[in-house]
Every structure is written in structure tokens, then in C-alpha cells.
Amino acid sequence: MTRIIADISVSLDGFVTGPDPSPDNGLGTGGEALHTWAFSDDPDDRRVLREATARSGAVVLGRHLFDVVDGTKGWDDTSGYGAGEVGKPAFVVVTSSPPESVRTTDLDWTFVTTGLPDAVTAARERAEAASSDSGKDLDVILMGGGATIGSALDAGLVDALTLHLAPIVLGAGTPLFTGGAPRTLVQRSVISTSTAAHLTYDVFR
């Protein structure tokens, strides 16, 4: 069964970027430390990354994050989604209008202009098709940014939430939670490493 999983790195004070994020400074000032775990040699960090990317049938992201990852300082063969871990899933971007061009043309991009629920539906269809082709259950991963994941939680679209809690305090940046409807979470797993606490919760709608 395809699930919708929100998966994002966050600081101890609740930020998913540092201050002043931009396409040329995607994670903001100091924000690179949020993803130290993803490049760690710790076997538990590697396993978390490998398992998360292996279950990715399709990935949803917002337009701001797309502009970062598709920018000149964005993804490449060493820093793309799950680089070195899995094949490349379909990517679905929530946007008011598609970009005029795409740099990373080797990736499968779909641009949805009718809102986040429709983007999640499109991603679910892609993930279910990939599941059928591969013979294993694959999920939709909401990778961000923070506003996209917050909106998905508020809309009741998320089945599970995985937070990679980095041992840093950024002081400012893009917050993950800014209010919204209350949600009941049930903790399912905790994996602690030197670079992060990997926390997974079931989300009850």
C-alpha cells in the first residue's frame, strides 16, 4: 500500500533552513549542518538514507525547493536525491506556473499547478505505477520545503512523518511548524547517531 511520508531534516529549534535561504544559498546560513547525517559514514545514518530512498516511488516538493535543487548550485551526481543509493524516482513539483526550462533534464519532472492535493494525487499514481513495475510497495515522499510539509500536515494528507533532528540551533530560518491544525502523532522508531536523531511518527488524520 502506498503511503504519503513527509521526510525532512530539522534543527533543535525547529528550522529546516538557516537564515537567508535563496537559490544560491539553498539551506541558508549554517543550514548545511542539517544534512550532515546524509553524508555521514555512520552505518546507521547510511541505513536510514538507503531505506528511505529505496521506498521512494515518487517525490513531492514545492517550487522554492525546486528552484534550489535545479539551480546552478543544486543537485548533481554526488548530491542529488539519494545519490549513489537508488534509481531516480519521479518528481512532482507544486507550483503556480511551470518553469521555462529545467537544468536537470535527466530527472522525471511533473509540474502541478492546481494545488498540493492534486500534486500528492499525481505522485501517488506515479508511485503506484512504480510499485506495480517493481513488485514492491513504494511510497510518496514529501521532501519539502517546510511550507509544503506543513501544508500537507494541515490538509491531512500525511500518513507518516520522519524528522532527522540535527544537533544544532540555528536561531532563525525557515520554520517547519507555524501553527495549523493539531495532529496526533504516534512514535514508531528512534535511531540515534552522532549526527542526528532519526524520528518516525504515524500521523492520525
mmCIF file of C-alpha atoms in Angstrom:
data_model
loop_
_atom_site.group_PDB
_atom_site.id
_atom_site.type_symbol
_atom_site.label_atom_id
_atom_site.label_comp_id
_atom_site.label_asym_id
_atom_site.label_seq_id
_atom_site.Cartn_x
_atom_site.Cartn_y
_atom_site.Cartn_z
ATOM 1 C CA MET A 1 0.000 0.000 0.000
ATOM 2 C CA THR A 2 1.403 3.396 -0.995
ATOM 3 C CA ARG A 3 1.787 5.793 1.927
ATOM 4 C CA ILE A 4 2.433 9.534 1.997
ATOM 5 C CA ILE A 5 5.555 10.152 4.086
ATOM 6 C CA ALA A 6 6.859 13.598 4.986
ATOM 7 C CA ASP A 7 10.636 13.363 5.431
ATOM 8 C CA ILE A 8 12.799 16.363 6.356
ATOM 9 C CA SER A 9 15.837 17.434 8.384
ATOM 10 C CA VAL A 10 15.230 19.965 11.154
ATOM 11 C CA SER A 11 17.251 21.808 13.787
ATOM 12 C CA LEU A 12 16.649 21.549 17.517
ATOM 13 C CA ASP A 13 14.832 24.887 17.391
ATOM 14 C CA GLY A 14 12.563 23.793 14.569
ATOM 15 C CA PHE A 15 14.109 25.270 11.413
ATOM 16 C CA VAL A 16 14.561 23.450 8.102
ATOM 17 C CA THR A 17 16.940 26.101 6.718
ATOM 18 C CA GLY A 18 19.225 28.664 8.253
ATOM 19 C CA PRO A 19 18.667 32.421 7.789
ATOM 20 C CA ASP A 20 18.553 33.968 4.298
ATOM 21 C CA PRO A 21 17.899 30.917 2.105
ATOM 22 C CA SER A 22 17.943 31.529 -1.641
ATOM 23 C CA PRO A 23 18.504 29.548 -4.859
ATOM 24 C CA ASP A 24 22.239 30.213 -4.493
ATOM 25 C CA ASN A 25 22.201 29.567 -0.738
ATOM 26 C CA GLY A 26 19.590 26.848 -0.579
ATOM 27 C CA LEU A 27 19.839 25.863 3.089
ATOM 28 C CA GLY A 28 20.566 29.370 4.330
ATOM 29 C CA THR A 29 23.417 30.444 6.553
ATOM 30 C CA GLY A 30 24.592 27.453 8.590
ATOM 31 C CA GLY A 31 21.868 25.229 7.177
ATOM 32 C CA GLU A 32 24.268 22.741 5.624
ATOM 33 C CA ALA A 33 24.699 21.234 9.097
ATOM 34 C CA LEU A 34 21.110 19.976 8.889
ATOM 35 C CA HIS A 35 22.173 17.380 6.328
ATOM 36 C CA THR A 36 25.480 16.266 7.836
ATOM 37 C CA TRP A 37 23.864 12.909 8.585
ATOM 38 C CA ALA A 38 23.120 12.300 4.876
ATOM 39 C CA PHE A 39 26.842 12.361 4.057
ATOM 40 C CA SER A 40 27.976 10.538 7.188
ATOM 41 C CA ASP A 41 29.880 7.249 7.184
ATOM 42 C CA ASP A 42 27.954 6.087 10.246
ATOM 43 C CA PRO A 43 26.325 2.757 9.292
ATOM 44 C CA ASP A 44 23.016 3.722 10.914
ATOM 45 C CA ASP A 45 22.905 7.012 9.002
ATOM 46 C CA ARG A 46 23.673 5.144 5.786
ATOM 47 C CA ARG A 47 20.918 2.628 6.511
ATOM 48 C CA VAL A 48 18.352 5.363 7.193
ATOM 49 C CA LEU A 49 19.215 7.070 3.907
ATOM 50 C CA ARG A 50 19.276 3.808 1.952
ATOM 51 C CA GLU A 51 15.923 2.604 3.280
ATOM 52 C CA ALA A 52 14.227 5.978 2.777
ATOM 53 C CA THR A 53 15.337 6.371 -0.816
ATOM 54 C CA ALA A 54 14.671 2.717 -1.649
ATOM 55 C CA ARG A 55 10.998 3.143 -0.761
ATOM 56 C CA SER A 56 10.594 6.315 -2.844
ATOM 57 C CA GLY A 57 8.140 5.718 -5.661
ATOM 58 C CA ALA A 58 7.626 9.446 -6.238
ATOM 59 C CA VAL A 59 8.785 12.629 -4.514
ATOM 60 C CA VAL A 60 6.824 15.855 -3.960
ATOM 61 C CA LEU A 61 8.475 19.240 -3.480
ATOM 62 C CA GLY A 62 7.463 22.880 -3.552
ATOM 63 C CA ARG A 63 8.561 25.416 -6.159
ATOM 64 C CA HIS A 64 11.074 27.191 -3.931
ATOM 65 C CA LEU A 65 12.860 23.922 -3.236
ATOM 66 C CA PHE A 66 12.737 23.012 -6.920
ATOM 67 C CA ASP A 67 14.444 26.311 -7.786
ATOM 68 C CA VAL A 68 17.223 25.402 -5.333
ATOM 69 C CA VAL A 69 17.799 21.818 -6.471
ATOM 70 C CA ASP A 70 17.540 22.699 -10.170
ATOM 71 C CA GLY A 71 19.759 25.789 -9.801
ATOM 72 C CA THR A 72 23.394 26.028 -10.797
ATOM 73 C CA LYS A 73 24.450 25.158 -7.223
ATOM 74 C CA GLY A 74 21.836 22.456 -6.864
ATOM 75 C CA TRP A 75 21.808 18.717 -7.429
ATOM 76 C CA ASP A 76 24.466 16.820 -9.304
ATOM 77 C CA ASP A 77 25.546 13.172 -9.447
ATOM 78 C CA THR A 78 27.039 13.362 -5.941
ATOM 79 C CA SER A 79 24.371 15.382 -4.128
ATOM 80 C CA GLY A 80 21.049 14.561 -5.801
ATOM 81 C CA TYR A 81 18.159 12.753 -4.161
ATOM 82 C CA GLY A 82 19.607 9.597 -2.630
ATOM 83 C CA ALA A 83 22.759 9.990 -4.734
ATOM 84 C CA GLY A 84 24.542 6.665 -5.021
ATOM 85 C CA GLU A 85 21.733 4.808 -3.252
ATOM 86 C CA VAL A 86 18.853 4.142 -5.665
ATOM 87 C CA GLY A 87 17.484 4.834 -9.087
ATOM 88 C CA LYS A 88 15.768 8.120 -9.760
ATOM 89 C CA PRO A 89 12.084 8.343 -8.775
ATOM 90 C CA ALA A 90 9.531 10.644 -10.396
ATOM 91 C CA PHE A 91 9.447 14.186 -9.002
ATOM 92 C CA VAL A 92 6.251 16.218 -8.688
ATOM 93 C CA VAL A 93 6.533 19.972 -8.124
ATOM 94 C CA VAL A 94 3.746 22.120 -6.671
ATOM 95 C CA THR A 95 3.876 25.474 -8.447
ATOM 96 C CA SER A 96 1.703 28.306 -9.727
ATOM 97 C CA SER A 97 3.361 28.039 -13.140
ATOM 98 C CA PRO A 98 5.918 25.631 -14.667
ATOM 99 C CA PRO A 99 9.479 26.907 -15.183
ATOM 100 C CA GLU A 100 10.535 27.992 -18.662
ATOM 101 C CA SER A 101 13.387 25.485 -18.609
ATOM 102 C CA VAL A 102 14.818 22.699 -16.449
ATOM 103 C CA ARG A 103 18.541 22.142 -15.907
ATOM 104 C CA THR A 104 18.314 18.599 -14.549
ATOM 105 C CA THR A 105 16.671 17.106 -17.621
ATOM 106 C CA ASP A 106 17.807 13.595 -16.710
ATOM 107 C CA LEU A 107 15.156 13.559 -13.962
ATOM 108 C CA ASP A 108 11.438 12.899 -14.429
ATOM 109 C CA TRP A 109 9.688 16.182 -13.539
ATOM 110 C CA THR A 110 5.932 16.795 -13.374
ATOM 111 C CA PHE A 111 4.644 20.290 -12.560
ATOM 112 C CA VAL A 112 1.210 20.549 -10.941
ATOM 113 C CA THR A 113 -0.434 23.979 -10.946
ATOM 114 C CA THR A 114 -3.724 23.063 -9.275
ATOM 115 C CA GLY A 115 -2.561 22.735 -5.677
ATOM 116 C CA LEU A 116 -0.906 20.386 -3.219
ATOM 117 C CA PRO A 117 -3.696 17.763 -3.004
ATOM 118 C CA ASP A 118 -3.573 17.302 -6.774
ATOM 119 C CA ALA A 119 0.226 17.073 -6.650
ATOM 120 C CA VAL A 120 0.004 14.353 -3.993
ATOM 121 C CA THR A 121 -2.577 12.509 -6.082
ATOM 122 C CA ALA A 122 -0.331 12.683 -9.148
ATOM 123 C CA ALA A 123 2.628 11.455 -7.101
ATOM 124 C CA ARG A 124 0.571 8.590 -5.667
ATOM 125 C CA GLU A 125 -0.337 7.477 -9.194
ATOM 126 C CA ARG A 126 3.342 7.521 -10.180
ATOM 127 C CA ALA A 127 4.351 5.629 -7.025
ATOM 128 C CA GLU A 128 1.650 3.003 -7.533
ATOM 129 C CA ALA A 129 2.765 2.506 -11.136
ATOM 130 C CA ALA A 130 6.363 2.134 -9.958
ATOM 131 C CA SER A 131 5.208 -0.345 -7.313
ATOM 132 C CA SER A 132 3.474 -2.416 -9.963
ATOM 133 C CA ASP A 133 6.564 -2.383 -12.165
ATOM 134 C CA SER A 134 8.962 -3.279 -9.346
ATOM 135 C CA GLY A 135 6.772 -5.744 -7.485
ATOM 136 C CA LYS A 136 7.266 -3.984 -4.133
ATOM 137 C CA ASP A 137 5.379 -1.334 -2.183
ATOM 138 C CA LEU A 138 6.715 2.154 -2.830
ATOM 139 C CA ASP A 139 5.685 5.393 -1.130
ATOM 140 C CA VAL A 140 5.246 9.058 -1.912
ATOM 141 C CA ILE A 141 7.901 11.134 -0.136
ATOM 142 C CA LEU A 142 7.196 14.770 0.692
ATOM 143 C CA MET A 143 10.714 16.190 0.865
ATOM 144 C CA GLY A 144 9.827 19.825 1.460
ATOM 145 C CA GLY A 145 10.324 22.567 1.836
ATOM 146 C CA GLY A 146 8.941 23.295 5.240
ATOM 147 C CA ALA A 147 5.863 25.140 3.997
ATOM 148 C CA THR A 148 4.912 22.253 1.709
ATOM 149 C CA ILE A 149 5.173 19.707 4.507
ATOM 150 C CA GLY A 150 3.335 21.994 6.942
ATOM 151 C CA SER A 151 0.524 22.492 4.439
ATOM 152 C CA ALA A 152 0.309 18.748 3.787
ATOM 153 C CA LEU A 153 0.032 18.039 7.508
ATOM 154 C CA ASP A 154 -2.655 20.715 7.909
ATOM 155 C CA ALA A 155 -4.591 19.251 4.980
ATOM 156 C CA GLY A 156 -4.494 15.734 6.442
ATOM 157 C CA LEU A 157 -2.501 14.353 3.521
ATOM 158 C CA VAL A 158 0.344 12.762 5.504
ATOM 159 C CA ASP A 159 0.433 9.186 6.792
ATOM 160 C CA ALA A 160 3.851 9.315 8.468
ATOM 161 C CA LEU A 161 6.366 11.971 9.471
ATOM 162 C CA THR A 162 10.109 11.320 9.594
ATOM 163 C CA LEU A 163 12.299 14.005 11.165
ATOM 164 C CA HIS A 164 16.084 13.957 11.068
ATOM 165 C CA LEU A 165 16.766 16.058 14.153
ATOM 166 C CA ALA A 166 20.197 17.650 13.800
ATOM 167 C CA PRO A 167 22.121 18.651 16.961
ATOM 168 C CA ILE A 168 22.273 22.333 16.028
ATOM 169 C CA VAL A 169 20.448 25.524 16.999
ATOM 170 C CA LEU A 170 20.104 27.867 14.010
ATOM 171 C CA GLY A 171 18.329 30.725 15.794
ATOM 172 C CA ALA A 172 16.401 31.729 12.671
ATOM 173 C CA GLY A 173 15.484 30.450 9.235
ATOM 174 C CA THR A 174 12.518 28.639 7.721
ATOM 175 C CA PRO A 175 10.356 27.056 10.440
ATOM 176 C CA LEU A 176 8.836 23.638 9.916
ATOM 177 C CA PHE A 177 5.751 24.301 12.030
ATOM 178 C CA THR A 178 3.945 27.646 12.041
ATOM 179 C CA GLY A 179 0.656 26.684 13.650
ATOM 180 C CA GLY A 180 -2.165 24.982 11.811
ATOM 181 C CA ALA A 181 -4.477 22.195 12.842
ATOM 182 C CA PRO A 182 -3.443 19.932 15.737
ATOM 183 C CA ARG A 183 -2.297 16.449 14.818
ATOM 184 C CA THR A 184 -1.925 13.300 16.894
ATOM 185 C CA LEU A 185 1.385 11.529 16.339
ATOM 186 C CA VAL A 186 2.420 8.058 17.479
ATOM 187 C CA GLN A 187 6.142 7.475 17.713
ATOM 188 C CA ARG A 188 7.216 4.393 15.769
ATOM 189 C CA SER A 189 11.001 4.462 15.789
ATOM 190 C CA VAL A 190 14.020 6.356 17.075
ATOM 191 C CA ILE A 191 17.514 5.845 15.695
ATOM 192 C CA SER A 192 20.208 7.910 17.349
ATOM 193 C CA THR A 193 23.588 8.604 15.733
ATOM 194 C CA SER A 194 26.343 11.141 16.294
ATOM 195 C CA THR A 195 24.867 13.395 13.601
ATOM 196 C CA ALA A 196 21.083 13.154 14.116
ATOM 197 C CA ALA A 197 18.161 11.588 15.904
ATOM 198 C CA HIS A 198 16.021 9.937 13.218
ATOM 199 C CA LEU A 199 12.429 10.041 14.447
ATOM 200 C CA THR A 200 9.453 8.416 12.721
ATOM 201 C CA TYR A 201 5.816 9.011 13.656
ATOM 202 C CA ASP A 202 2.498 7.757 12.351
ATOM 203 C CA VAL A 203 0.149 10.689 11.736
ATOM 204 C CA PHE A 204 -3.524 10.245 12.558
ATOM 205 C CA ARG A 205 -5.776 12.346 10.346
#
